[in-house]
mmCIF file of C-alpha atoms in Angstrom:
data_model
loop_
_atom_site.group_PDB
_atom_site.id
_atom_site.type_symbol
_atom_site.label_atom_id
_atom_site.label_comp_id
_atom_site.label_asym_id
_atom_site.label_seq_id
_atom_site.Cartn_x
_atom_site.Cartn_y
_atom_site.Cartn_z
ATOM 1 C CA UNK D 1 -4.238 121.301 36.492
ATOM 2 C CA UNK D 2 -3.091 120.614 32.714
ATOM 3 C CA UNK D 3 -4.089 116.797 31.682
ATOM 4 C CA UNK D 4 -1.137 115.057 29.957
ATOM 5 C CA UNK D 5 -1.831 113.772 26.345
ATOM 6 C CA UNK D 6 -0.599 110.302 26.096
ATOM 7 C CA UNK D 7 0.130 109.064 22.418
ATOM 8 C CA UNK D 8 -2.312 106.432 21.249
ATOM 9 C CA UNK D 9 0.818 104.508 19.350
ATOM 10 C CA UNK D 10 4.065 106.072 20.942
ATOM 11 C CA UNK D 11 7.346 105.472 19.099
ATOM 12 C CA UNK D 12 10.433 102.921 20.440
ATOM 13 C CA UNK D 13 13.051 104.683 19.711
ATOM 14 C CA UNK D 14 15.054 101.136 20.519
ATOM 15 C CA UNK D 15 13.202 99.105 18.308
ATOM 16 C CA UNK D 16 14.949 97.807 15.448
ATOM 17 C CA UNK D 17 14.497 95.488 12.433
ATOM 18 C CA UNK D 18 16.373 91.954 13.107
ATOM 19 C CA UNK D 19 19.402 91.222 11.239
ATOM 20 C CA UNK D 20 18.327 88.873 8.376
ATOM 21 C CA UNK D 21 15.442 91.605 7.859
ATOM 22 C CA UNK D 22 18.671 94.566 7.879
ATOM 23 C CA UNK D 23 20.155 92.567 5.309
ATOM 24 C CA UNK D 24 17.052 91.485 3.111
ATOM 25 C CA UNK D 25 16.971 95.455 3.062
ATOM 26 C CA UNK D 26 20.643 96.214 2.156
ATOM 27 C CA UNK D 27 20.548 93.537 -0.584
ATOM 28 C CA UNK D 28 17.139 94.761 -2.130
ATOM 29 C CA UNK D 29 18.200 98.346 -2.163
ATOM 30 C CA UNK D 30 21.514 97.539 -2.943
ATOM 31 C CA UNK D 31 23.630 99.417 -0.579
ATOM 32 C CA UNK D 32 23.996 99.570 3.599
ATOM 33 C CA UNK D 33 24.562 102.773 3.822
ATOM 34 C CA UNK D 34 20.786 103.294 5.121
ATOM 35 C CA UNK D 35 19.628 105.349 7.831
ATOM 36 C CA UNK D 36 16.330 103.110 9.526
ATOM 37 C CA UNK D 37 14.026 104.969 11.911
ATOM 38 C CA UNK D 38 11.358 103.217 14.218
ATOM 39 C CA UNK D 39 7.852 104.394 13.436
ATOM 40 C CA UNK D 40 4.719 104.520 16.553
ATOM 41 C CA UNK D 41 3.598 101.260 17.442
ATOM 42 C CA UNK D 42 0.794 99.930 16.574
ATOM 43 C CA UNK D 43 -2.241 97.571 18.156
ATOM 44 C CA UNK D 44 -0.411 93.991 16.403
ATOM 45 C CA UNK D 45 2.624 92.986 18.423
ATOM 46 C CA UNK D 46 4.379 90.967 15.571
ATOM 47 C CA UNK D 47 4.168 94.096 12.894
ATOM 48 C CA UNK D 48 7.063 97.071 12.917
ATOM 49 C CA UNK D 49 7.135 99.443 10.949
ATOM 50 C CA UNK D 50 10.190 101.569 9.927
ATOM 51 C CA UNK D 51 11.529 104.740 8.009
ATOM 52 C CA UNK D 52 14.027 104.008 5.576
ATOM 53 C CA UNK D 53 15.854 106.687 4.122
ATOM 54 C CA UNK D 54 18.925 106.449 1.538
ATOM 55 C CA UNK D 55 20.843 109.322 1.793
ATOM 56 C CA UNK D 56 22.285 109.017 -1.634
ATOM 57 C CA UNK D 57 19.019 108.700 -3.450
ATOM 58 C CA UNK D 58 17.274 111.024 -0.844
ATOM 59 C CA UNK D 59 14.425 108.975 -1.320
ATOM 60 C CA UNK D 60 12.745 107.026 1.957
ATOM 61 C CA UNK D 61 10.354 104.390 2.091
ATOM 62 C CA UNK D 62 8.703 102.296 4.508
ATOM 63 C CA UNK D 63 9.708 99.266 5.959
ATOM 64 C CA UNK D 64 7.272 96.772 7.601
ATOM 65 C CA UNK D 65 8.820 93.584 9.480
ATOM 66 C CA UNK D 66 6.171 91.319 10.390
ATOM 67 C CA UNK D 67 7.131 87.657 12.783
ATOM 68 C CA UNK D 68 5.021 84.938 12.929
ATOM 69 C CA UNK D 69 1.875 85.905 10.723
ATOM 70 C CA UNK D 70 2.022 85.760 7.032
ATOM 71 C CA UNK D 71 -1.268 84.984 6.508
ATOM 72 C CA UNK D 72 -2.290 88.996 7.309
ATOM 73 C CA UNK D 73 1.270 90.058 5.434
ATOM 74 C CA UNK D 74 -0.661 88.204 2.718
ATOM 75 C CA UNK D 75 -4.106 89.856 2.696
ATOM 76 C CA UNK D 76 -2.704 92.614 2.939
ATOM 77 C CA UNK D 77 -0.444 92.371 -0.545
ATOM 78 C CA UNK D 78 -3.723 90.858 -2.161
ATOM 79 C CA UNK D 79 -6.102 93.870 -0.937
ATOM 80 C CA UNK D 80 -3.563 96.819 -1.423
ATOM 81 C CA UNK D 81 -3.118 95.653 -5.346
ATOM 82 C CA UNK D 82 -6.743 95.324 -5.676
ATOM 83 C CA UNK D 83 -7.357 98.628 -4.159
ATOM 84 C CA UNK D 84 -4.536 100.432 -6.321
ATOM 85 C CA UNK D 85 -5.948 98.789 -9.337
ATOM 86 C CA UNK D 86 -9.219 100.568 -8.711
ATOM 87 C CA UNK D 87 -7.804 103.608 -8.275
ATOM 88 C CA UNK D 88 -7.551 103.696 -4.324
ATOM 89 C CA UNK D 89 -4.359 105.345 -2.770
ATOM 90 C CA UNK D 90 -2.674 102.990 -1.105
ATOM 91 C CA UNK D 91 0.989 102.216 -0.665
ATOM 92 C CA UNK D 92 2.654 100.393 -3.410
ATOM 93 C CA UNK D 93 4.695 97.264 -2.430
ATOM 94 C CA UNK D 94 8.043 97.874 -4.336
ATOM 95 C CA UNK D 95 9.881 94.541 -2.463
ATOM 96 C CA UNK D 96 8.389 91.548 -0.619
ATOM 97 C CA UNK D 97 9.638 88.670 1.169
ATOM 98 C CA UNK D 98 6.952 86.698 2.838
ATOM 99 C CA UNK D 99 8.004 83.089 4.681
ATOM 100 C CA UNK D 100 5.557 81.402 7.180
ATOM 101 C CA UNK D 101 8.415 82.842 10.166
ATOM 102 C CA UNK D 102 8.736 86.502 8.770
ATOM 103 C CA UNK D 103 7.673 88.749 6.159
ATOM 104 C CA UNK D 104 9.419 92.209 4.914
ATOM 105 C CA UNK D 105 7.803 94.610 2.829
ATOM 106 C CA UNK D 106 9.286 97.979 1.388
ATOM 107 C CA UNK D 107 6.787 99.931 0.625
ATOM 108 C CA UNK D 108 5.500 103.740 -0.198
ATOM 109 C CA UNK D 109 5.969 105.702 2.342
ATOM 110 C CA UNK D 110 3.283 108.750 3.046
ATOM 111 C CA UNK D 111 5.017 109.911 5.926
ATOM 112 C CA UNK D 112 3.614 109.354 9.794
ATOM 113 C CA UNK D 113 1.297 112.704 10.255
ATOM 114 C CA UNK D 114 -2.312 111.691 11.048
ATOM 115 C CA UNK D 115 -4.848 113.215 9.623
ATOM 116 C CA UNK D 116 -6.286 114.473 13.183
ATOM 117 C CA UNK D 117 -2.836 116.187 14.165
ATOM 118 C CA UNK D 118 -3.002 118.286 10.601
ATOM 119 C CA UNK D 119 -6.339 119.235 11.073
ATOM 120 C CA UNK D 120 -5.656 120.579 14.556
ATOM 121 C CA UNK D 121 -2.716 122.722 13.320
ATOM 122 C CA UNK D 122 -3.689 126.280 11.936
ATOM 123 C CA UNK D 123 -4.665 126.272 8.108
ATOM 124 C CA UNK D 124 -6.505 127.789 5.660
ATOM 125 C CA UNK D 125 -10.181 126.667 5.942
ATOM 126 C CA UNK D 126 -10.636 126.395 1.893
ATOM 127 C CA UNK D 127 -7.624 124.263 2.596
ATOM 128 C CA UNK D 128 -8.838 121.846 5.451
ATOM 129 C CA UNK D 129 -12.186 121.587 3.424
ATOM 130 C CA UNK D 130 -10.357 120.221 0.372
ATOM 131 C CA UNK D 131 -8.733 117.877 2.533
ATOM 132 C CA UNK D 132 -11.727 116.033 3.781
ATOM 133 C CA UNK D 133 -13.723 116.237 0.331
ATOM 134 C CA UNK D 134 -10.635 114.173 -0.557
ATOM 135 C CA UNK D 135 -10.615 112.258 2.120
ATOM 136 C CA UNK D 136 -14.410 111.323 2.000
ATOM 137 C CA UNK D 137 -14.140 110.591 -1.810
ATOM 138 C CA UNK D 138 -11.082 107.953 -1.202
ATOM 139 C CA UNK D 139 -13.885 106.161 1.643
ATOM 140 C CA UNK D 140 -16.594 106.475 -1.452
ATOM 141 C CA UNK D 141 -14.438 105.077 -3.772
ATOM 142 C CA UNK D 142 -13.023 101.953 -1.319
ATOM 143 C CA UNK D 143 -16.389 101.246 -0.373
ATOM 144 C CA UNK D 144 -17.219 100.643 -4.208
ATOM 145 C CA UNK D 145 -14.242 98.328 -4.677
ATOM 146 C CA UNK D 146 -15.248 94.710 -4.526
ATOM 147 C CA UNK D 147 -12.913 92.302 -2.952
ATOM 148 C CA UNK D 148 -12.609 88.542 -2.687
ATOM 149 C CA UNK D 149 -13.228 88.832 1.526
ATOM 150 C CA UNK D 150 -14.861 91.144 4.054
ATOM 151 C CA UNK D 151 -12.124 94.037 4.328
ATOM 152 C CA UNK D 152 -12.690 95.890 7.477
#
């Protein structure tokens, strides 16, 4: 008998951003015609996150709605621009909104791949070894980084 592999954050297909966020978005990017794609779900209930692609520009970022917890939306913001600023790769934060009842972000988007599922697919060993040299220089470099709070 085959086990079943269950997604650890499975996608909503139904989930969408609420209307004032849809807006926030059209307004900020300056037109409507925008195709908006749920992402997986993740561990925090209040936090969605979303593909946003402009067909005209071709160019897609990500969209995070978060209800009812600006105070994370906050720390956030704080410790990705101190982590960019010392040279960590992190998502940039091209558009904010942040109220104590929602917060929007457009951000960088880096697509949804984990690392795990590439590294499982067939490729080049010199290739997958690069890869993790990378990846274990980014952890050496954000362990370095000195921030105002305990980042987990």
């Amino acid at each position: 008998m085959r086990a079943t592999r269950v997604k650890m954050f499975p996608t909503n297909p139904n989930r969408k951003p609420s209307p004032a966020c849809l807006q926030w978005l059209a307004d900020t990017l300056g037109t409507n015609d925008l195709e908006v794609l749920s992402l997986p779900e993740h561990a925090h209930k209040n936090k969605h996150h979303f593909t946003v692609i402009d067909p005209h520009t071709e160019k897609t970022h990500l969209l995070v709605e978060t209800l009812d917890d600006h105070e994370s939306t906050l720390k956030f913001s704080s410790t990705a621009k101190i982590l960019r600023q010392n040279g960590i790769c992190v998502p940039q934060i091209h558009h904010q909104k942040i109220t104590t009842k929602h917060c929007w972000m457009i951000m960088t988007y880096f697509g949804n791949e984990t690392m795990l599922n590439w590294l499982s697919k067939p490729h080049n060993q010199n290739h997958k070894e690069q890869l993790l040299d990378h990846c274990l220089e980014e952890i050496d470099g954000f362990q370095k980084v000195k921030t105002n709070y305990p980042v987990p």
